Short mmCIF file of C-alpha atoms and ligand atoms in Angstrom, two decimals:
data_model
loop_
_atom_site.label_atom_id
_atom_site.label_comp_id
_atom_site.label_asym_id
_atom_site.label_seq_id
_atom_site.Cartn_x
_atom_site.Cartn_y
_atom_site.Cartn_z
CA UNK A 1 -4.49 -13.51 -18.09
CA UNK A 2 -2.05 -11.19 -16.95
CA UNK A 3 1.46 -11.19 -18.89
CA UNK A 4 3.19 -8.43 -16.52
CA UNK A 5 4.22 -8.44 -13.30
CA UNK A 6 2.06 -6.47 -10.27
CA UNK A 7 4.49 -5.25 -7.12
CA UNK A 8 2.70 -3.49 -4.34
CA UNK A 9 4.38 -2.25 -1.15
CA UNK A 10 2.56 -1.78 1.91
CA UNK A 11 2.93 -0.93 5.60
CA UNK A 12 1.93 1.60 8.71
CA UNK A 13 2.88 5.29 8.61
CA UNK A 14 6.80 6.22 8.44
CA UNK A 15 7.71 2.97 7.03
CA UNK A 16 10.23 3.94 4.60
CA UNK A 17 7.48 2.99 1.61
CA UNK A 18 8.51 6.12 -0.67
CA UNK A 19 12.29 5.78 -0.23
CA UNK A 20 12.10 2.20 -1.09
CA UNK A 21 10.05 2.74 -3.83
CA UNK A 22 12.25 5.51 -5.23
CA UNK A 23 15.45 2.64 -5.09
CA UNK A 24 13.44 0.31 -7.00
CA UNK A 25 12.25 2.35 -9.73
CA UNK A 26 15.98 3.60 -10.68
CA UNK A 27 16.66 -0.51 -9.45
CA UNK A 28 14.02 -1.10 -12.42
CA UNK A 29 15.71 1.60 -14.88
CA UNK A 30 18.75 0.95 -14.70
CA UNK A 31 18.12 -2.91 -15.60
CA UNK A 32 15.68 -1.22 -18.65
CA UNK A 33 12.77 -3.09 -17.32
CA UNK A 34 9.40 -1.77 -18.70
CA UNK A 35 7.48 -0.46 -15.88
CA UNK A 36 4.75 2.18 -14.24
CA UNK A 37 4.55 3.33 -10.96
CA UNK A 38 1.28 4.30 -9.22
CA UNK A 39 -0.49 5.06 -5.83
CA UNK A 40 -3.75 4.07 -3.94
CA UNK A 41 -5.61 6.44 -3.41
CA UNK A 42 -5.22 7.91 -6.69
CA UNK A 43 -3.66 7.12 -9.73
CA UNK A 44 -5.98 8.27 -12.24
CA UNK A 45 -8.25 11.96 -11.93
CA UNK A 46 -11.12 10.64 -10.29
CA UNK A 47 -8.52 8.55 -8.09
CA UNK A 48 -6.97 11.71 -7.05
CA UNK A 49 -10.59 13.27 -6.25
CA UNK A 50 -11.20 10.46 -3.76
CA UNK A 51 -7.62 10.85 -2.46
CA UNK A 52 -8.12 14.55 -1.41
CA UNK A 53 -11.73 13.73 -0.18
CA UNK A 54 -10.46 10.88 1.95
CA UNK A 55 -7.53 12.52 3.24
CA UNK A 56 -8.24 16.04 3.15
CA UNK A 57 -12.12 16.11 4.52
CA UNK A 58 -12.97 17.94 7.48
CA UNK A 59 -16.32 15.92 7.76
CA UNK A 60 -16.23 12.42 9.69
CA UNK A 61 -16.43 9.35 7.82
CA UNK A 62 -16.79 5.90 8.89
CA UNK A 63 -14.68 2.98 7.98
CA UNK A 64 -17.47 2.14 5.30
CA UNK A 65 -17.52 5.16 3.71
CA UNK A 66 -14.40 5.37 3.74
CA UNK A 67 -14.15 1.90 2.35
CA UNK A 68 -16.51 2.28 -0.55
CA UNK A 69 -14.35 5.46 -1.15
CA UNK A 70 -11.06 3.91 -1.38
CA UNK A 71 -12.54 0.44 -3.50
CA UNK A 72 -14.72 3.07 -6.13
CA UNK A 73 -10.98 5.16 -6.87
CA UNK A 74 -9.59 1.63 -7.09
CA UNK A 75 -12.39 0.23 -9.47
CA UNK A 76 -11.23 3.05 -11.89
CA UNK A 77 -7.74 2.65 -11.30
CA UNK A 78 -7.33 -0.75 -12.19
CA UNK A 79 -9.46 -0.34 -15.10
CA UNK A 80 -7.99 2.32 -16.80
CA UNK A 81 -4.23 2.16 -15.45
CA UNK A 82 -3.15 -1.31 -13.88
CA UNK A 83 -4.76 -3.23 -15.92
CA UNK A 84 -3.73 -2.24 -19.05
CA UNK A 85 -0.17 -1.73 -18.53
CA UNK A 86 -0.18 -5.51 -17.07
CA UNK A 87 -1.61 -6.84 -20.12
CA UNK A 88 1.34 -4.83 -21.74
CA UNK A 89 3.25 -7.04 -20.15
CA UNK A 90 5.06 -3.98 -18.41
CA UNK A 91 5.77 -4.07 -14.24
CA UNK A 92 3.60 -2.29 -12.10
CA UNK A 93 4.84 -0.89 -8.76
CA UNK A 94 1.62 0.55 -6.54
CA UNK A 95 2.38 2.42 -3.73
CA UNK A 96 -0.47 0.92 -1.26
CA UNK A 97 -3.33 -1.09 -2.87
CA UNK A 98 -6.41 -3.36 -1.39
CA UNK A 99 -3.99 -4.67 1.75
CA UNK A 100 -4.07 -1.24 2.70
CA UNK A 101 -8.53 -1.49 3.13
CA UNK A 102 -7.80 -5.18 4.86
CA UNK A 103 -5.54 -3.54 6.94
CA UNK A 104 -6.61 0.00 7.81
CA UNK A 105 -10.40 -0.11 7.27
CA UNK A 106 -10.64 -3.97 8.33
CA UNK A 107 -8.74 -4.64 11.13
CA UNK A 108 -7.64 -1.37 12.66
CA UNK A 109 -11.59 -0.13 11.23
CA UNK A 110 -13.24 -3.48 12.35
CA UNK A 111 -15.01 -4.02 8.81
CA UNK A 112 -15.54 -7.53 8.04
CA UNK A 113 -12.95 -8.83 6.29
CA UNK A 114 -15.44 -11.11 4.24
CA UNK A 115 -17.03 -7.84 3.07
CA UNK A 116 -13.93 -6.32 2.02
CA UNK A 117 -12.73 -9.00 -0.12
CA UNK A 118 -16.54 -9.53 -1.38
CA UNK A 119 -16.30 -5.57 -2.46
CA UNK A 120 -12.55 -5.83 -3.50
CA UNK A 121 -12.83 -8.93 -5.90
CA UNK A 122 -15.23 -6.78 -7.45
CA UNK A 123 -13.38 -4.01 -7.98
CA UNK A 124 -9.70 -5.65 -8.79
CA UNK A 125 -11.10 -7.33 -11.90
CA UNK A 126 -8.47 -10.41 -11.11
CA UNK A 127 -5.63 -8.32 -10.61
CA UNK A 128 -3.88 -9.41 -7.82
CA UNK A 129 0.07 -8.85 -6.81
CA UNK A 130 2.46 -11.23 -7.99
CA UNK A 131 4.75 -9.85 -5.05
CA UNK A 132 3.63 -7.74 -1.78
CA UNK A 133 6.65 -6.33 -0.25
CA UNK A 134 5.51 -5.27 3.73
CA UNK A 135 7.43 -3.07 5.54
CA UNK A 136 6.65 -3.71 9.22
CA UNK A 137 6.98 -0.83 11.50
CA UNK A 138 6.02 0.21 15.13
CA UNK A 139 3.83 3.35 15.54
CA UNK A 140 6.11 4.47 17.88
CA UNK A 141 8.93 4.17 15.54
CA UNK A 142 7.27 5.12 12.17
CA UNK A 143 6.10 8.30 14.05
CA UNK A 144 9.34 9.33 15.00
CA UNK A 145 10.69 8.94 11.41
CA UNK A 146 7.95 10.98 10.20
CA UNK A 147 8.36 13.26 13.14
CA UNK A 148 12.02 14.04 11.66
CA UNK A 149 11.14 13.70 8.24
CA UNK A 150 8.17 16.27 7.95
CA UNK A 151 6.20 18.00 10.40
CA UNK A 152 3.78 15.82 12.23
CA UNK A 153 1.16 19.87 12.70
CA UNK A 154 0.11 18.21 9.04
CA UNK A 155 -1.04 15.14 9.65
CA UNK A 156 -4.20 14.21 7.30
CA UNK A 157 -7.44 12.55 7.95
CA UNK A 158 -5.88 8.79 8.34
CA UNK A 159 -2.62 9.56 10.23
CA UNK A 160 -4.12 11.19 12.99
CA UNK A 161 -6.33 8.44 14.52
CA UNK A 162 -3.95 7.91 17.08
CA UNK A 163 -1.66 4.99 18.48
CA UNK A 164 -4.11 2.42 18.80
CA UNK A 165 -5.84 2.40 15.80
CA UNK A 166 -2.21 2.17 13.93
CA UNK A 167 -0.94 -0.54 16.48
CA UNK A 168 -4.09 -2.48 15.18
CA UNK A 169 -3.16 -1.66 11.31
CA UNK A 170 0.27 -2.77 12.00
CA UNK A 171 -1.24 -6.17 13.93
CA UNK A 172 -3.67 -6.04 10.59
CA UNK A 173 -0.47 -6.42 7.94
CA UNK A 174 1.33 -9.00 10.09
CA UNK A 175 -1.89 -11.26 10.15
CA UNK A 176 -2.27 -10.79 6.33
CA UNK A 177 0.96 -11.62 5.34
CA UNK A 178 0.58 -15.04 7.71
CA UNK A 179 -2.28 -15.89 5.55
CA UNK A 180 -0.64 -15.58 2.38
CA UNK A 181 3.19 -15.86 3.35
CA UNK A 182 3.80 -16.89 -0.70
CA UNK A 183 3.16 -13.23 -1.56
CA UNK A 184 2.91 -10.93 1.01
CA UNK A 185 6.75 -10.96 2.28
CA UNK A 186 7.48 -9.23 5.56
CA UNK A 187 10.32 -6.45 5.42
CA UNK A 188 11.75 -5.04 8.72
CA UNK A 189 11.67 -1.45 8.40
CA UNK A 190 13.76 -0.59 11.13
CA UNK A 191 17.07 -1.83 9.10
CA UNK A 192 19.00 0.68 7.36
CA UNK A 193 18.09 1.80 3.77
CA UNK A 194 20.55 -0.11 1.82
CA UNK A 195 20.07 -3.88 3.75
CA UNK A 196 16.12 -3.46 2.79
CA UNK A 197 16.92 -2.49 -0.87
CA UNK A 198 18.70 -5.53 -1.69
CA UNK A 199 15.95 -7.79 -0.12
CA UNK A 200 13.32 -6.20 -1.67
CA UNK A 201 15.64 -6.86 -4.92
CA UNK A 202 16.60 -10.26 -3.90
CA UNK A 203 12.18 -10.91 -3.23
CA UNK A 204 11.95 -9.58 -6.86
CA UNK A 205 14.15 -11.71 -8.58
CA UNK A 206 13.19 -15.12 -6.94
CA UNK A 207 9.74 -14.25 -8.58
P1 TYD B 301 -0.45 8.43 1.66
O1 TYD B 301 -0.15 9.88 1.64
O2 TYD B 301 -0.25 7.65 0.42
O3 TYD B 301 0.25 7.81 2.90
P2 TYD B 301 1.61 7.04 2.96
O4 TYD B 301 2.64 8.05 2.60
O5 TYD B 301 1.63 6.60 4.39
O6 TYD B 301 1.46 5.89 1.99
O7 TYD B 301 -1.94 8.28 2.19
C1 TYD B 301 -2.58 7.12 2.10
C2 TYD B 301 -3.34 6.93 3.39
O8 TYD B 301 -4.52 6.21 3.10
C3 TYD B 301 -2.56 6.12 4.39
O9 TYD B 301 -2.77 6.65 5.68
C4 TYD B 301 -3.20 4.76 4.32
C5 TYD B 301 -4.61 5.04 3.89
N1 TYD B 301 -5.27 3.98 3.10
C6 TYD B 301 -6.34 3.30 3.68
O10 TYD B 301 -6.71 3.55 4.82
N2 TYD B 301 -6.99 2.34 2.93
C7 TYD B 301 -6.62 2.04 1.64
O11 TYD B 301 -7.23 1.16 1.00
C8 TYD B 301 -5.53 2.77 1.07
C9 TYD B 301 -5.08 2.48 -0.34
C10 TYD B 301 -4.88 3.73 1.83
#
């Protein structure tokens, strides 16, 4: 059993994820509340391998590759970082986890979703988020931010597949977060910095 506390925040590209994530760690230092932060892909050496392979390759790979990629860097992730800090009892904020496959490799890669929770129960080892915090965001709006924000010449692999495969990631999250509406808590993006930080603050505090 799990004594700590698992917070993963998700959502399409230009959402706002690292800004919001950068509030709620100083949120979570300030209050002196044990925690770790981490990302998927990566998080651990051989985590950040598969990171630069899937984002970084100039080869092709399907959605299962890609897939069996992303679960194998998670496998070792949990094992050797999530888990043990939750058993510490400590928080752990992810930037992206297994929603991210569901969403991206499932329904904008049309795997079956009963394979990728098949393949993902066997990786997570049990570990699933107390609290998913999604922030919802058009392509055509998450693009722009990311437009102004960095310089959309350097897109990687996954960002560049183009407006309909991240209109179906985006339709991907929304349908995952009506399935399990207890954890998965939807987050307009589009609403300025401060407004989201307190309800991602307020979300954390009802659990
Ligand atoms: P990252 O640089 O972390 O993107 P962002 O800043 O948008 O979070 O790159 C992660 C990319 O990998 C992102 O495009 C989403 C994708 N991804 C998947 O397709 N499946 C997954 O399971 C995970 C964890 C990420």
């Amino acid at each position: 059993m799990n004594k700590g506390f698992l917070i993963t925040f998700e959502g399409g590209e230009g959402c706002g994820k690292s800004s919001q994530i950068k509030l709620f760690t100083k949120f979570l230092e300030e209050e002196k509340i044990d925690f770790i932060l981490s990302r998927e892909p990566g998080g651990t050496n051989i985590g950040e391998d598969i990171r630069n392979l899937l984002l970084h390759s100039k080869n092709e790979i399907d959605s299962k590759t890609e897939f069996l990629l992303f679960s194998s860097g998670r496998a070792d992730h949990i094992r050797n970082v999530v888990k043990p800090a939750l058993e510490a009892g400590k928080v752990v904020v992810l930037d992206r986890y297994y929603d991210s496959s569901f969403a991206y490799q499932g329904y904008a890669g049309n795997l079956n979703l009963d394979d990728i929770k098949l393949i993902t129960d066997f990786a997570i080892d049990g570990c699933v988020p107390d609290l998913t915090i999604l922030l919802d965001i058009s392509y055509e709006y998450g693009f722009a931010r990311k437009a102004k924000d960095d310089n959309l010449k350097n897109l990687d692999r996954i960002e560049s597949k183009g407006k309909e495969y991240h209109d179906k990631v985006r339709r991907g999250y929304l349908e995952l977060a009506k399935k399990e509406p207890n954890r998965i808590k939807i987050v307009d993006a589009t609403k300025n910095k401060e407004e989201i930080f307190k309800e991602i603050v307020d979300l954390f505090l009802k659990k």
